[in-house]
Amino acid sequence: MEFVVLYCNKNQYEMFEKFAFKYSPVDFSKVNILVYDDNSIPEQQNILKNLCKKYSNIKWINPNVSKNAKMPNTTCIKVCDEYLTNNNININWILFLENDVFPFQENFWDLLNDKIKNNTWLNKKVGSFGFSSYQYYSKGIQQGPGNPVPGRGNLVNNILESPHGGWYKDLPLKYYNNDYFVIEVPNWQSICVNRNLFRKYIRIDERYDNRILNHDDMAHQFMLYGLYNICFPKLAVCHDGDNKLKEDIKIINDKSYSRSNKCHDIFEERWGWRWGKRNTNLRNQFSNILNNSDFYKNTVQEKLFQTHINEGPKIIKDFE
């Protein structure tokens, strides 16, 4: 395969066998699975050890972990890159999956592998890419209100308004019929990252003390250097958006791990505007930056800002 699968896990190792392996139609034995542990309790680390013994394709890449990671969803990619380098594994794409997301097509691995092999331009022009993320397992791969959710964004005109609400959802049908389209941020729960470009351009900001906005920040770093984030809408994953599949799995759910009181402040300090649909002044903030500095001059962010959500789907050549 042209990619490895990466999980960043903290105290939820039951999710492998009782969730992903159980409900996904793919054969997980066909891919190499790397696990970054974010300082789980000893009992949970023992579950991980047993998973590695049971499944030869699962590897724990940071067994000496002793403290919580900063910006964990991005730090795990950095550690994964180092692991691949140290083990002479020459693969350029890292598929990050959240614990409650899994491929939703039986041939997903092959579809993804073919996309990478047949589109070599990805290696030079794309920092990350994502998929159509379907939110309800029981509804299958079926487009409907709020479903799927390929990604999220702030800069494209009208994306903050209903029915989008800051997400690439409820899009015109032509989006889903395209082979791919440019996106601000792929849905962070399932994102494939360009390892070489990550190593060259992405910097970890340790002020982010948990997972929120990690991949949004990463996507904006890529765009600042003229690199694109895209979505392949015909590749499907499932996110347990209504918690139906995992409601009977006894897992440790530390809500503080997924929430932060300061991540939006950090994002605003880094990028000059406040993230999210609640920021009704966002377009004015971004326009002010464009008019008074060169920070976003000729960047992908500036190009996205000049488009309207209904004008899409846009591909890379539309911006070059």
XYZ file of N, CA and C in Angstrom, residues 161-261:
303
model
N -22.910 30.405 6.406
C -24.354 30.570 6.463
C -25.055 29.219 6.338
N -26.344 29.207 6.688
C -27.164 28.012 6.526
C -27.295 27.680 5.035
N -27.231 26.388 4.656
C -27.264 25.191 5.502
C -25.880 24.657 5.863
N -24.829 25.402 5.526
C -23.473 24.873 5.702
C -22.960 25.030 7.136
N -23.137 26.206 7.708
C -22.745 26.424 9.095
C -21.279 26.194 9.379
N -20.412 26.531 8.409
C -18.972 26.355 8.599
C -18.462 24.995 8.177
N -19.329 24.196 7.571
C -18.941 22.864 7.100
C -19.210 22.743 5.601
N -18.401 21.927 4.938
C -18.685 21.591 3.549
C -19.757 20.493 3.554
N -20.981 20.882 3.774
C -22.097 19.936 3.779
C -23.273 20.573 3.049
N -24.224 19.742 2.650
C -25.375 20.230 1.885
C -24.905 21.043 0.688
N -23.921 20.505 -0.005
C -23.332 21.181 -1.154
C -24.143 20.898 -2.413
N -23.989 21.738 -3.446
C -24.608 21.418 -4.735
C -24.148 20.042 -5.209
N -25.023 19.307 -5.882
C -24.758 17.926 -6.273
C -23.467 17.785 -7.075
N -23.108 18.821 -7.841
C -21.923 18.728 -8.698
C -20.641 18.506 -7.886
N -20.624 18.916 -6.645
C -19.450 18.656 -5.799
C -19.200 17.164 -5.681
N -20.245 16.420 -5.391
C -20.103 14.987 -5.114
C -19.808 14.180 -6.377
N -20.113 14.749 -7.532
C -19.862 14.058 -8.796
C -18.448 14.286 -9.323
N -17.738 15.259 -8.755
C -16.364 15.531 -9.182
C -15.419 14.458 -8.656
N -14.308 14.264 -9.374
C -13.290 13.347 -8.870
C -12.705 13.875 -7.569
N -12.442 15.196 -7.545
C -11.958 15.841 -6.322
C -12.317 17.304 -6.360
N -12.223 17.969 -5.231
C -12.363 19.424 -5.203
C -11.500 19.995 -4.085
N -11.086 21.247 -4.282
C -10.277 21.951 -3.279
C -11.166 22.296 -2.091
N -10.603 22.142 -0.913
C -11.341 22.342 0.322
C -10.440 23.108 1.292
N -11.044 23.849 2.202
C -10.215 24.566 3.180
C -9.564 23.595 4.161
N -10.373 22.788 4.821
C -9.862 21.806 5.784
C -10.638 20.502 5.608
N -9.979 19.416 5.228
C -10.680 18.125 5.197
C -11.215 17.783 6.580
N -12.290 17.017 6.601
C -12.859 16.611 7.887
C -11.767 15.964 8.728
N -11.438 16.591 9.834
C -10.254 16.228 10.612
C -10.314 14.820 11.190
N -11.492 14.203 11.183
C -11.614 12.867 11.756
C -11.031 11.784 10.854
N -10.836 12.116 9.586
C -10.257 11.157 8.629
C -9.526 11.955 7.565
N -8.217 12.005 7.675
C -7.436 12.888 6.818
C -6.118 12.209 6.437
N -5.784 12.276 5.163
C -4.554 11.678 4.654
C -3.526 12.787 4.453
N -2.367 12.639 5.078
C -1.377 13.713 5.152
C -0.128 13.363 4.356
N 0.352 14.339 3.595
C 1.564 14.212 2.800
C 2.770 14.300 3.741
N 3.406 13.173 3.932
C 4.483 13.079 4.910
C 5.653 14.009 4.597
N 6.100 14.035 3.358
C 7.262 14.857 3.001
C 6.970 16.343 3.148
N 5.777 16.776 2.718
C 5.432 18.189 2.837
C 5.151 18.554 4.294
N 4.614 17.630 5.050
C 4.414 17.865 6.485
C 5.755 18.142 7.161
N 6.732 17.306 6.876
C 8.041 17.461 7.498
C 8.686 18.798 7.113
N 8.451 19.241 5.906
C 9.088 20.457 5.406
C 8.415 21.726 5.927
N 7.080 21.707 6.058
C 6.373 22.955 6.298
C 5.625 23.077 7.632
N 5.300 21.969 8.270
C 4.413 22.053 9.437
C 5.206 22.179 10.738
N 4.794 23.121 11.547
C 5.404 23.339 12.856
C 4.352 23.113 13.946
N 4.765 22.454 15.013
C 3.866 22.153 16.127
C 3.797 23.354 17.068
N 2.606 23.850 17.318
C 2.412 24.928 18.290
C 1.926 24.295 19.590
N 2.793 24.215 20.576
C 2.486 23.499 21.808
C 1.520 24.249 22.715
N 1.099 25.431 22.297
C 0.066 26.110 23.078
C -1.285 25.402 22.936
N -1.483 24.689 21.818
C -2.683 23.861 21.696
C -2.502 22.670 22.642
N -3.236 22.655 23.730
C -2.993 21.634 24.740
C -3.858 20.395 24.548
N -4.670 20.348 23.494
C -5.409 19.125 23.197
C -5.705 19.050 21.695
N -6.725 18.326 21.294
C -6.911 17.944 19.900
C -7.606 18.986 19.040
N -8.317 19.917 19.642
C -9.182 20.802 18.884
C -8.388 21.770 18.019
N -8.802 21.884 16.760
C -8.224 22.758 15.733
C -6.806 22.359 15.324
N -6.344 21.183 15.743
C -5.006 20.738 15.346
C -4.884 20.647 13.831
N -5.804 19.944 13.204
C -5.706 19.748 11.756
C -6.135 20.979 10.973
N -6.968 21.825 11.578
C -7.287 23.101 10.937
C -6.032 23.958 10.831
N -5.281 24.020 11.918
C -4.037 24.782 11.916
C -3.053 24.202 10.894
N -2.962 22.879 10.849
C -2.070 22.231 9.890
C -2.476 22.556 8.453
N -3.761 22.498 8.160
C -4.238 22.785 6.809
C -3.914 24.213 6.403
N -4.026 25.140 7.350
C -3.717 26.541 7.036
C -2.214 26.753 6.869
N -1.410 26.000 7.563
C 0.035 26.085 7.317
C 0.358 25.624 5.899
N -0.246 24.531 5.468
C -0.032 24.078 4.095
C -0.429 25.171 3.104
N -1.610 25.745 3.286
C -2.113 26.737 2.333
C -1.247 27.985 2.291
N -0.666 28.331 3.426
C 0.189 29.520 3.473
C 1.379 29.375 2.527
N 1.800 28.132 2.275
C 2.932 27.864 1.394
C 2.484 27.455 -0.015
N 1.227 27.750 -0.346
C 0.748 27.482 -1.690
C 0.360 26.046 -1.954
N 0.191 25.264 -0.895
C -0.198 23.864 -1.028
C -1.692 23.715 -0.754
N -2.305 22.752 -1.411
C -3.755 22.611 -1.356
C -4.188 21.460 -0.462
N -5.390 21.605 0.064
C -6.095 20.525 0.742
C -7.301 20.190 -0.132
N -7.551 18.913 -0.351
C -8.617 18.535 -1.265
C -9.464 17.414 -0.666
N -10.569 17.123 -1.333
C -11.441 16.025 -0.941
C -11.704 15.142 -2.148
N -11.642 13.828 -1.943
C -12.080 12.851 -2.932
C -13.476 12.380 -2.508
N -14.535 12.983 -3.041
C -15.877 12.741 -2.502
C -16.433 11.347 -2.757
N -15.852 10.608 -3.699
C -16.370 9.267 -3.984
C -15.747 8.206 -3.089
N -14.810 8.602 -2.235
C -14.282 7.715 -1.201
C -15.028 8.019 0.092
N -15.540 6.988 0.733
C -16.445 7.193 1.863
C -15.921 6.596 3.161
N -16.085 7.368 4.230
C -15.831 6.877 5.578
C -17.099 7.092 6.391
N -17.173 6.406 7.518
C -18.321 6.565 8.411
C -17.851 7.094 9.754
N -18.494 8.153 10.204
C -18.262 8.679 11.548
C -19.519 8.408 12.369
N -19.343 7.840 13.530
C -20.488 7.492 14.385
C -21.057 8.748 15.012
N -21.667 9.581 14.150
C -22.105 10.899 14.578
C -23.194 10.902 15.622
N -24.039 9.877 15.649
C -25.098 9.818 16.648
C -24.769 8.872 17.805
N -23.534 8.374 17.824
C -23.035 7.519 18.921
C -23.802 6.212 19.084
N -24.477 5.775 18.057
C -25.267 4.544 18.156
C -24.375 3.307 18.246
N -23.281 3.300 17.499
C -22.447 2.102 17.449
C -21.612 1.911 18.703
N -21.264 2.985 19.334
C -20.375 2.884 20.500
C -21.087 3.085 21.829
N -22.413 3.189 21.808
C -23.126 3.501 23.049
C -23.010 2.376 24.080
N -22.772 1.145 23.640
C -22.663 0.035 24.583
C -21.221 -0.369 24.873
N -20.266 0.389 24.318
C -18.859 0.096 24.571
C -18.408 0.908 25.781
N -17.900 0.240 26.778
C -17.463 0.923 27.993
C -16.063 1.508 27.768
N -16.038 2.792 27.443
C -14.760 3.470 27.210
C -14.641 4.659 28.144
N -13.405 5.026 28.411
C -13.140 6.209 29.215
C -13.320 7.428 28.326
N -14.257 8.282 28.678
C -14.565 9.449 27.863
C -14.189 10.714 28.615
N -12.986 11.178 28.393
C -12.486 12.391 29.046
C -12.825 13.585 28.153
N -13.911 14.281 28.465
C -14.371 15.371 27.611
C -13.351 16.509 27.534
N -12.552 16.676 28.578
C -11.547 17.743 28.550
C -10.498 17.494 27.484
N -10.371 16.217 27.062
C -9.390 15.878 26.035
C -9.813 16.401 24.670
N -11.101 16.636 24.506
C -11.629 17.088 23.225
C -12.102 18.531 23.263
N -11.858 19.213 24.334
C -12.316 20.593 24.451
C -11.191 21.448 25.026
N -11.202 22.701 24.618
C -10.185 23.616 25.129
C -10.789 25.002 25.253
N -10.457 25.677 26.311
C -10.966 27.034 26.497
C -10.153 28.075 25.748
